[in-house]
Coordinates of C-alpha atoms in Angstrom, one line a residue:
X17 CA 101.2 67.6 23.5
X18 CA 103.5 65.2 22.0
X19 CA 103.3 65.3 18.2
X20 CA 107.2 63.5 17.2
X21 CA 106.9 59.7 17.0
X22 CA 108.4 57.9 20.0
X23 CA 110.8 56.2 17.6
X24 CA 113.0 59.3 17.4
X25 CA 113.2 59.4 21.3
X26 CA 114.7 56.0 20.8
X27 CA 117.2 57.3 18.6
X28 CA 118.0 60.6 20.5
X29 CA 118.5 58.4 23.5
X30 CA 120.5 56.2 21.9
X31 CA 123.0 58.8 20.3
X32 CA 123.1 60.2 23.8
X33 CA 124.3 56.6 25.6
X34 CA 126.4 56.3 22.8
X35 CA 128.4 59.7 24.0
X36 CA 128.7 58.9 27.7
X37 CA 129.4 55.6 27.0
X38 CA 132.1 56.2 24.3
X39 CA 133.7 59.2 25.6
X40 CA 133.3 58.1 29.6
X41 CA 132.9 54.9 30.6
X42 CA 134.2 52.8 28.2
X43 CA 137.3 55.4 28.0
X44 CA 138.1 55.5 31.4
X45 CA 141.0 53.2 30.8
X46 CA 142.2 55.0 28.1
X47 CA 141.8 58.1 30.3
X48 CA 144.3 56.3 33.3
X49 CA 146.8 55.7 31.5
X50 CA 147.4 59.2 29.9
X51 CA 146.5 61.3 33.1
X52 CA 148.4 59.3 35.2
X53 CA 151.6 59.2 33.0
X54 CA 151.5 63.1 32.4
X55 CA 150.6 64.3 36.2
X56 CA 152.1 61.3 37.8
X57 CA 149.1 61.2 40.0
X58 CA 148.1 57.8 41.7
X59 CA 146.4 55.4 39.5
X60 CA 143.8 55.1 42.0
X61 CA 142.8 58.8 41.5
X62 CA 141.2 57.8 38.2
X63 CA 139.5 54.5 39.6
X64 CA 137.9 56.4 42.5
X65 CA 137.1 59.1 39.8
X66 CA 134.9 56.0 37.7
X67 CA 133.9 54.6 40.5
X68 CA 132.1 57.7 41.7
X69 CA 130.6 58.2 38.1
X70 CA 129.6 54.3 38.8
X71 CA 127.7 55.0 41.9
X72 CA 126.4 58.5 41.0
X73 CA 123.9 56.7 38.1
X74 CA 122.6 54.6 40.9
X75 CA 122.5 56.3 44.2
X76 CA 121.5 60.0 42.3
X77 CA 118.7 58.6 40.3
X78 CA 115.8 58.5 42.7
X79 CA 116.4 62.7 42.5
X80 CA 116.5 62.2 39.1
X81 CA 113.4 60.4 38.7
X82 CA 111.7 62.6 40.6
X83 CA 112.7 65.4 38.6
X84 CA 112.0 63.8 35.2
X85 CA 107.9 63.2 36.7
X86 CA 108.0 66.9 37.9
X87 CA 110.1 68.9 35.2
X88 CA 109.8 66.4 32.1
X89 CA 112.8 64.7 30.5
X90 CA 113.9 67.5 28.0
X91 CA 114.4 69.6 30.6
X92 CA 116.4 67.7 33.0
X93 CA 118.4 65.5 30.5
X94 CA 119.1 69.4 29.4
X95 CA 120.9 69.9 32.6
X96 CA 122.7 66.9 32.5
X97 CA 124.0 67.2 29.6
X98 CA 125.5 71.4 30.5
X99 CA 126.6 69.4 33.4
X100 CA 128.5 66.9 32.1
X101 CA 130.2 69.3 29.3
X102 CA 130.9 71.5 32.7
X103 CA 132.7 69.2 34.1
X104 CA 135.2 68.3 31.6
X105 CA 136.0 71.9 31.1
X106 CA 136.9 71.8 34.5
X107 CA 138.5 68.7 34.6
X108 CA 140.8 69.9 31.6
X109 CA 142.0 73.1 33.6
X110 CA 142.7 71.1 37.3
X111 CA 146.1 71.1 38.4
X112 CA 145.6 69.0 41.5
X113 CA 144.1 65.6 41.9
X114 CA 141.4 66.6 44.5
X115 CA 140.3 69.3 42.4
X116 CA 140.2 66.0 39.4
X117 CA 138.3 64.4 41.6
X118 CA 135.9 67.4 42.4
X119 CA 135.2 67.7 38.8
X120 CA 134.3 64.2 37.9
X121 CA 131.2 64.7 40.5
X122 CA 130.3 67.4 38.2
X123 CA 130.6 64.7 35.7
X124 CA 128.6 61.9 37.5
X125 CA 126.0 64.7 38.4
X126 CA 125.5 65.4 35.0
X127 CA 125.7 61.6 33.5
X128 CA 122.9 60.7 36.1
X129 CA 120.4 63.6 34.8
X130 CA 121.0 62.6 30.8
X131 CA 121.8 58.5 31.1
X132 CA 119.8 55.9 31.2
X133 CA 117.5 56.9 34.0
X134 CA 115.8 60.0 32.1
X135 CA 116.2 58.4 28.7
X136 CA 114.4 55.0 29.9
X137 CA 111.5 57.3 31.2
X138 CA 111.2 59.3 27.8
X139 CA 110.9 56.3 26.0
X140 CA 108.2 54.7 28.2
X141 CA 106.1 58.1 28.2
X142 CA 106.7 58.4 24.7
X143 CA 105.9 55.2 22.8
X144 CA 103.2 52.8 23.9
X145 CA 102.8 50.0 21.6
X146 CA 106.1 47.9 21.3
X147 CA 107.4 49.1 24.4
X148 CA 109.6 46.1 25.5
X149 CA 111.5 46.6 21.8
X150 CA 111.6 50.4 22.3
X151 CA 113.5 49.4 25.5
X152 CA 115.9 46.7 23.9
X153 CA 116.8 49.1 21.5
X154 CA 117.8 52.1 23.4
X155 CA 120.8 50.7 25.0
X156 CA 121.9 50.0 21.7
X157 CA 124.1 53.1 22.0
X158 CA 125.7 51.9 25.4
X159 CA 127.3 48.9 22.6
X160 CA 127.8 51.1 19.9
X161 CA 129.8 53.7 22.6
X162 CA 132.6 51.5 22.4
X163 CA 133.6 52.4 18.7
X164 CA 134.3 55.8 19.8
X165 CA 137.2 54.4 22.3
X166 CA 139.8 54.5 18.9
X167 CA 139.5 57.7 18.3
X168 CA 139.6 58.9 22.0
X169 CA 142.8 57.2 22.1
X170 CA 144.1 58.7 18.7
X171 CA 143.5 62.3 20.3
X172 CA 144.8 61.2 23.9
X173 CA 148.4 61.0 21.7
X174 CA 148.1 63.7 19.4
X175 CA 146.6 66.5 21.4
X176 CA 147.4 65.4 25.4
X177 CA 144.7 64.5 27.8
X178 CA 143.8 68.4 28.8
X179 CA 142.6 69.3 25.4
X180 CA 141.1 66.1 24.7
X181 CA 139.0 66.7 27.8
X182 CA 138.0 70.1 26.4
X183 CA 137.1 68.5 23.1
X184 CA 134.7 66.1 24.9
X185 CA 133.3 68.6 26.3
X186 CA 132.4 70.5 23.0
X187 CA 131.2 67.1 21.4
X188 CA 128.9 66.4 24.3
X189 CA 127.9 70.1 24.5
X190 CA 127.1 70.6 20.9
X191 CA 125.8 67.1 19.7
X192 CA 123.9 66.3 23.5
X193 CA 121.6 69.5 22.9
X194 CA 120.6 68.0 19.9
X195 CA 120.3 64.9 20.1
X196 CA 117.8 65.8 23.2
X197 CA 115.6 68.1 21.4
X198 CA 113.7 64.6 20.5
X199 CA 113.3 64.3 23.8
X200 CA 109.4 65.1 25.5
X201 CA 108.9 68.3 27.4
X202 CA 105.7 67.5 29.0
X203 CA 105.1 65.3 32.1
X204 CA 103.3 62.3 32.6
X205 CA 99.8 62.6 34.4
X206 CA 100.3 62.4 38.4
X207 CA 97.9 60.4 39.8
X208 CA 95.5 61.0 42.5
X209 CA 96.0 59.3 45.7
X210 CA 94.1 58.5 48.8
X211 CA 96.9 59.6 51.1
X212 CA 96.6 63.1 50.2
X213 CA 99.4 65.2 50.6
X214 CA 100.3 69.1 51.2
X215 CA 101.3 69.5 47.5
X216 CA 99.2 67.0 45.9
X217 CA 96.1 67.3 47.2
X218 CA 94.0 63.8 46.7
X219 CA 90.6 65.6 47.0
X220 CA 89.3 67.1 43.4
X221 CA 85.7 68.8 42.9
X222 CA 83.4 68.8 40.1
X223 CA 82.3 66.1 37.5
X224 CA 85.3 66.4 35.3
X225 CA 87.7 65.7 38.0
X226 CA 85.8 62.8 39.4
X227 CA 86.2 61.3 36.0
X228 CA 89.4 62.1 34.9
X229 CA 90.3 60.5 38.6
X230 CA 88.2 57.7 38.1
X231 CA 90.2 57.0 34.5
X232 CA 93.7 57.1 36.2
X233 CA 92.2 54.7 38.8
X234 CA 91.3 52.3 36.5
X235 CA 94.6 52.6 34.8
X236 CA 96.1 50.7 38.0
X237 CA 98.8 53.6 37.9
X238 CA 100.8 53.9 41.4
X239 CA 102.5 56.7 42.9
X240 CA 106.0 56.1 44.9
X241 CA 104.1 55.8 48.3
X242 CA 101.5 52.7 47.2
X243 CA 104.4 51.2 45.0
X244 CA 106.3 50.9 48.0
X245 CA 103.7 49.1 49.9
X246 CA 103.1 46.4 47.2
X247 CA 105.2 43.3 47.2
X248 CA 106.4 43.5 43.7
X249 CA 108.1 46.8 44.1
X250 CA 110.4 44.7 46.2
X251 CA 110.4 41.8 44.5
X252 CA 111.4 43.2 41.7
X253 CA 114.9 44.6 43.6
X254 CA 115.8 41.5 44.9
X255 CA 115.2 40.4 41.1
X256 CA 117.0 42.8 39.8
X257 CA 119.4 43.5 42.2
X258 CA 121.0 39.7 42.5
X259 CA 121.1 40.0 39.0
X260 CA 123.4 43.5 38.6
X261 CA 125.3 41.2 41.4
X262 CA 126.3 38.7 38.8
X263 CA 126.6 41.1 35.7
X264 CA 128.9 43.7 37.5
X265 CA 131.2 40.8 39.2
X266 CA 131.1 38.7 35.6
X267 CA 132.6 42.5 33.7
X268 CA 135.3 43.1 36.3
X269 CA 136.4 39.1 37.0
X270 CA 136.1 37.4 33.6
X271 CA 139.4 38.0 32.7
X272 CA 141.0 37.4 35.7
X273 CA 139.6 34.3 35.8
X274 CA 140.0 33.1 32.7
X275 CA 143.9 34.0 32.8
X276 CA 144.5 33.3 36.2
X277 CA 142.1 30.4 36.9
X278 CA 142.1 28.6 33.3
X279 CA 145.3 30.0 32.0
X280 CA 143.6 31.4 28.5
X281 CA 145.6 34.2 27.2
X282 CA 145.1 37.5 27.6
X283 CA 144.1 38.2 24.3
X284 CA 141.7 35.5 23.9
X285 CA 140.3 36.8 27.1
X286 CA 139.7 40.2 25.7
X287 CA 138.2 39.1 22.6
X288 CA 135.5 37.1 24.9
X289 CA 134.2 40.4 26.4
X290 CA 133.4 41.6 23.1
X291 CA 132.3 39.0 21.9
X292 CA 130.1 39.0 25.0
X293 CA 129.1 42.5 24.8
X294 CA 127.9 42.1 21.1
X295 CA 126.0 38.8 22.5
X296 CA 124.1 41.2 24.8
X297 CA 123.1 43.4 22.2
X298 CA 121.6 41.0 20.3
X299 CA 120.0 39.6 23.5
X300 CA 118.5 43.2 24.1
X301 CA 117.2 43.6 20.4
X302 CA 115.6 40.0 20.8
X303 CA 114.0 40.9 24.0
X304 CA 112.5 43.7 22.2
X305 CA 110.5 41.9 19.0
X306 CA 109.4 38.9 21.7
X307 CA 109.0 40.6 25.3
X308 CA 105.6 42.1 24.3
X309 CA 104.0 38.4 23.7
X310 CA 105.1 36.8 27.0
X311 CA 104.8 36.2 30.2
X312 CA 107.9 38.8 31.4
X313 CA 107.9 37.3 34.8
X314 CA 108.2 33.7 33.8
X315 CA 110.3 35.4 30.8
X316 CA 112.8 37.0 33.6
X317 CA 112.8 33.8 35.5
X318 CA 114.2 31.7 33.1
X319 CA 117.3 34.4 32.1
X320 CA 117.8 34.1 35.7
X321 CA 117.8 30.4 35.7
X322 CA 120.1 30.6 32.6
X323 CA 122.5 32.6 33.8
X324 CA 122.8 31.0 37.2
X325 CA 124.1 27.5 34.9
X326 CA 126.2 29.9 33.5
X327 CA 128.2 31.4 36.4
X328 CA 127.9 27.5 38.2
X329 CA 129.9 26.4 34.6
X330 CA 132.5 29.0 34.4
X331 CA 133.3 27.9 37.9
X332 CA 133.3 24.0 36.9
X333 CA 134.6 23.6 33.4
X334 CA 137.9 23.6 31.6
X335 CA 139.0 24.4 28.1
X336 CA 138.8 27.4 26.3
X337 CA 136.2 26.6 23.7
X338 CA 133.6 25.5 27.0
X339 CA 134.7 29.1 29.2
X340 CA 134.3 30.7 26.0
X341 CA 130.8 29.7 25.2
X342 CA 129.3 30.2 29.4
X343 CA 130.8 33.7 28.6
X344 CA 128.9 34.3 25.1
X345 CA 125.8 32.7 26.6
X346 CA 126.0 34.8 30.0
X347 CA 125.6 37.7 27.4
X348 CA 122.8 36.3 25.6
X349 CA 120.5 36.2 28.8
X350 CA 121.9 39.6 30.2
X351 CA 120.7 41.3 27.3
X352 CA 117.2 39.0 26.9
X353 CA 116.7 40.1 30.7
X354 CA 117.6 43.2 30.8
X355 CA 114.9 45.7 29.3
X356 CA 112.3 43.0 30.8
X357 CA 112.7 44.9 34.0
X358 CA 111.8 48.0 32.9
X359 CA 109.0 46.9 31.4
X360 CA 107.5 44.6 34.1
X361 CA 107.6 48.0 36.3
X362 CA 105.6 49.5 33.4
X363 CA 103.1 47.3 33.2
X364 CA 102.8 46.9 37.0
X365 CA 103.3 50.5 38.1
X366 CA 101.9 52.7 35.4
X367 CA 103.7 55.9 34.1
X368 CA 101.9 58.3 36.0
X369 CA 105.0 58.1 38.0
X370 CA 107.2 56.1 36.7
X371 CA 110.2 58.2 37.1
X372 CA 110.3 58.9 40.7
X373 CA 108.9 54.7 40.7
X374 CA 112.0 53.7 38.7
X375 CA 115.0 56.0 40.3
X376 CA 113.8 54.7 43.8
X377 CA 114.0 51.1 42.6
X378 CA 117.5 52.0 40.3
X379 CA 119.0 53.4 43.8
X380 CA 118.5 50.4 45.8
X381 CA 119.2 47.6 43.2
X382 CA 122.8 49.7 42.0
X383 CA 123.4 48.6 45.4
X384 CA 124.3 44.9 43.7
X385 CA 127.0 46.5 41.0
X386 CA 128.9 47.0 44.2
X387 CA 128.5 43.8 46.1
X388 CA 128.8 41.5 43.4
X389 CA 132.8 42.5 42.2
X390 CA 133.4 43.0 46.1
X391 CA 132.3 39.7 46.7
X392 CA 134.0 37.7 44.3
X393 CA 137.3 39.9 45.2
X394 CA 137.0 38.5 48.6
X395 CA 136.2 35.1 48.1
X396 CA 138.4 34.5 45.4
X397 CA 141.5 35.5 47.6
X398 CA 139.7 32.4 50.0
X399 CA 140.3 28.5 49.7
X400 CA 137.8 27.7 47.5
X401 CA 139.4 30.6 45.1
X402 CA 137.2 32.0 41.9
X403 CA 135.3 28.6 41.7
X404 CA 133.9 28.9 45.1
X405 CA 133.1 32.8 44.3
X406 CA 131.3 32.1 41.4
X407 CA 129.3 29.5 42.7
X408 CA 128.4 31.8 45.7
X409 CA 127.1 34.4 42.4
X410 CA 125.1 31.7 41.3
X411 CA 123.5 31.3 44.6
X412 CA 122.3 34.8 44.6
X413 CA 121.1 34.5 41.0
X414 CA 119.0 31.4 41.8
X415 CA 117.5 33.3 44.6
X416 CA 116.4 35.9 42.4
X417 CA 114.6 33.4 39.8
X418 CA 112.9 32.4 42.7
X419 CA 112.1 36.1 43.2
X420 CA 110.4 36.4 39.2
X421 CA 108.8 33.4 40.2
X422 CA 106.5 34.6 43.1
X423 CA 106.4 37.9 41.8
X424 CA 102.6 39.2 41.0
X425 CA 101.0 42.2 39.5
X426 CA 99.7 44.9 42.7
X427 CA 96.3 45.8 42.7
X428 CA 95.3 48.9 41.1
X429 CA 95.9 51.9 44.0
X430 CA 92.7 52.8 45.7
X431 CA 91.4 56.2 44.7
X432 CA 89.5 58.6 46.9
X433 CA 87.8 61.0 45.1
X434 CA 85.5 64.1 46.4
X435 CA 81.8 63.9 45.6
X436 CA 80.9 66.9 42.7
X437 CA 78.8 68.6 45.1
X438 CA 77.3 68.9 48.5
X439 CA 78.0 66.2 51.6
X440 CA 82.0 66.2 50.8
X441 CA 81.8 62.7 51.7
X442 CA 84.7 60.9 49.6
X443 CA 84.2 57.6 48.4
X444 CA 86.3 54.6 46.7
X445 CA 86.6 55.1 43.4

């Protein structure tokens, strides 16, 4: 039984974000340019290398939920986190860039089983009052990551890229075990089914069964197989999915088009994305005090609706100080939208299996972080140049406010339960 406050599963999950963000993802760059300049391997060796860790936290996490509802989060965030520290000890020792390559799916392997996916379903299991700002704040260390890139850099020059690699590999060893120890070791209660299955058996004897089965009935929680056959499971993907298509074409194209298209410097172009990153925190911590006390739908619908103006007035305006503010305010409504979607599959799914729930629906809607930069690349090398491309991403985002809009709570699953005793004749529970 859980006896630690589900506050300090925030904060463990937030310390661990903060180390894959800070020493992977937002170091990736940092990581090109030394590799590449000591091995003389191909810069694109290190871009396929991201892009696999990329698609490995999307396309790995319905295994991960799955795992997470069967073997608890401790446990597999655990794993991930040996993983990952594996992997950079291998990565540290490769001499050739296929075997690079090999090691960073250790790496993705291990940053799908202790990132956001587990960590998102530890918090949800663990607190259940203020669950929208428990959400808002976990991501907290995907922002705070990015201090850590300074002093990745400062050892990238003092100490070579091979033993920096090994000295992740400690840090995320050593400090990932600990900061997971916060993390719960039980599982979430599985609900009973009507389908019954070979391992899961929907057909319970005696009093107390009937009960407890009657209680998680009324609890309206769903397992993957009725999620999938209620419209907001997909609903919610086409929300969520047209959204990642804006946010993951917005974080690879904003500078280009603000150098290339407005002709803002460089600099100034960098500074936005911070700027825009911090605005996105905020958004997220916002989210978290108000999300409990309204509509989420509606609440969704209107980021949506927000950030398709946005992407329709980076395309339109001029000037710095107007390209500038869309940026900031495409943060804002990122970060106000973001743990909504979690939580709407809370409240609509239930936690009984919310992990295997959530991976399933993370693995199709990931699907948008790689259309969205692919389609602005090709359309922006069109006629209608990065104008037309991010109208077209404002299409897609208006389609998924329409999405939120028509989106509806499922029914509670229907429950079969076996009498107590005698005729064996199940019945609706």
């Amino acid at each position: 039984m859980r006896t630690r406050s589900g506050w300090w599963v925030v904060a463990g999950g937030s310390v661990l974000l903060t180390l894959q963000n800070g020493l992977i993802m937002s170091a990736f760059g940092a990581y090109l340019v030394a590799i590449t300049a000591e091995t003389g391997w191909s810069a694109g060796v290190i871009a396929l290398g991201y892009a696999i860790v990329q698609l490995g936290n999307g396309f790995i996490s319905p295994i991960t939920g799955w795992c997470c509802d069967r073997f608890g989060t401790r446990a597999v965030s655990r794993i991930g986190t040996i993983t990952t520290a594996v992997g950079f000890a291998l990565a540290s020792v490769v001499g050739e860039a296929t075997h690079f390559v090999g090691a960073v799916v250790v790496i993705a392997l291990g940053c799908s089983a202790a990132g956001m996916m587990p960590l998102t379903v530890a918090v949800v299991q663990s607190v259940t009052e203020r669950r929208t700002l428990a959400l808002g704040l976990l991501p907290t260390g995907v922002a705070l990551g990015g201090l850590a890139v300074p002093l990745v850099t400062w050892a990238l020059d003092s100490f070579g890229w091979r033993a920096t690699f090994m000295g992740v590999a400690v840090v995320i060893f050593v400090v990932g075990l600990a900061a997971g120890v916060v993390l719960p070791t039980d599982r979430a209660p599985r609900p009973v089914v009507g389908a019954a299955t070979a391992s899961e058996p929907a057909v319970v004897d005696g009093p107390t069964a009937v009960a407890a089965s009657e209680d998680r009935a009324a609890s309206g929680d769903h397992d993957l197989r009725s999620a999938l056959h209620t419209g907001a499971f997909w609903l919610l993907i086409v929300g969520h999915g047209s959204a990642l298509v804006a946010v993951s074409a917005v974080n690879l194209h904003l500078v280009p088009l603000m150098t290339h298209h407005h002709g803002i410097p460089l600099a100034i172009a960098g500074l936005t994305v911070a700027v825009m990153s911090v605005a996105q925190l905020l958004g997220q911590i916002v989210t978290g005090f108000i999300g409990d006390r309204v509509d989420k739908r509606w609440y969704a619908a209107i980021c949506m609706m927000v950030q398709t103006g946005v992407l329709i007035a980076l395309a339109m305006v001029s000037g710095i100080g107007l390209v500038v503010a869309a940026a900031i305010v495409h943060g804002v409504a990122w970060g106000l939208r973001g743990p909504t979607m979690t939580a709407l599959r809370t409240d609509y799914f239930g936690i009984g299996s919310f992990g295997t729930i959530m991976g399933w629906s993370m693995g199709f809607v990931s699907l948008g972080l790689v259309v969205g930069p692919l389609l602005v690349t090709a359309l922006a090398d069109g006629p209608a140049g990065y104008p037309g491309a991010f109208v077209a991403l404002a299409v897609v985002t208006g389609l998924g406010s329409i999405a939120f809009l028509v989106l509806r709570k499922p029914r509670p699953p229907v429950r079969v339960v076996q009498q107590a005793v005698g005729c064996g004749r199940p019945e609706a529970a």
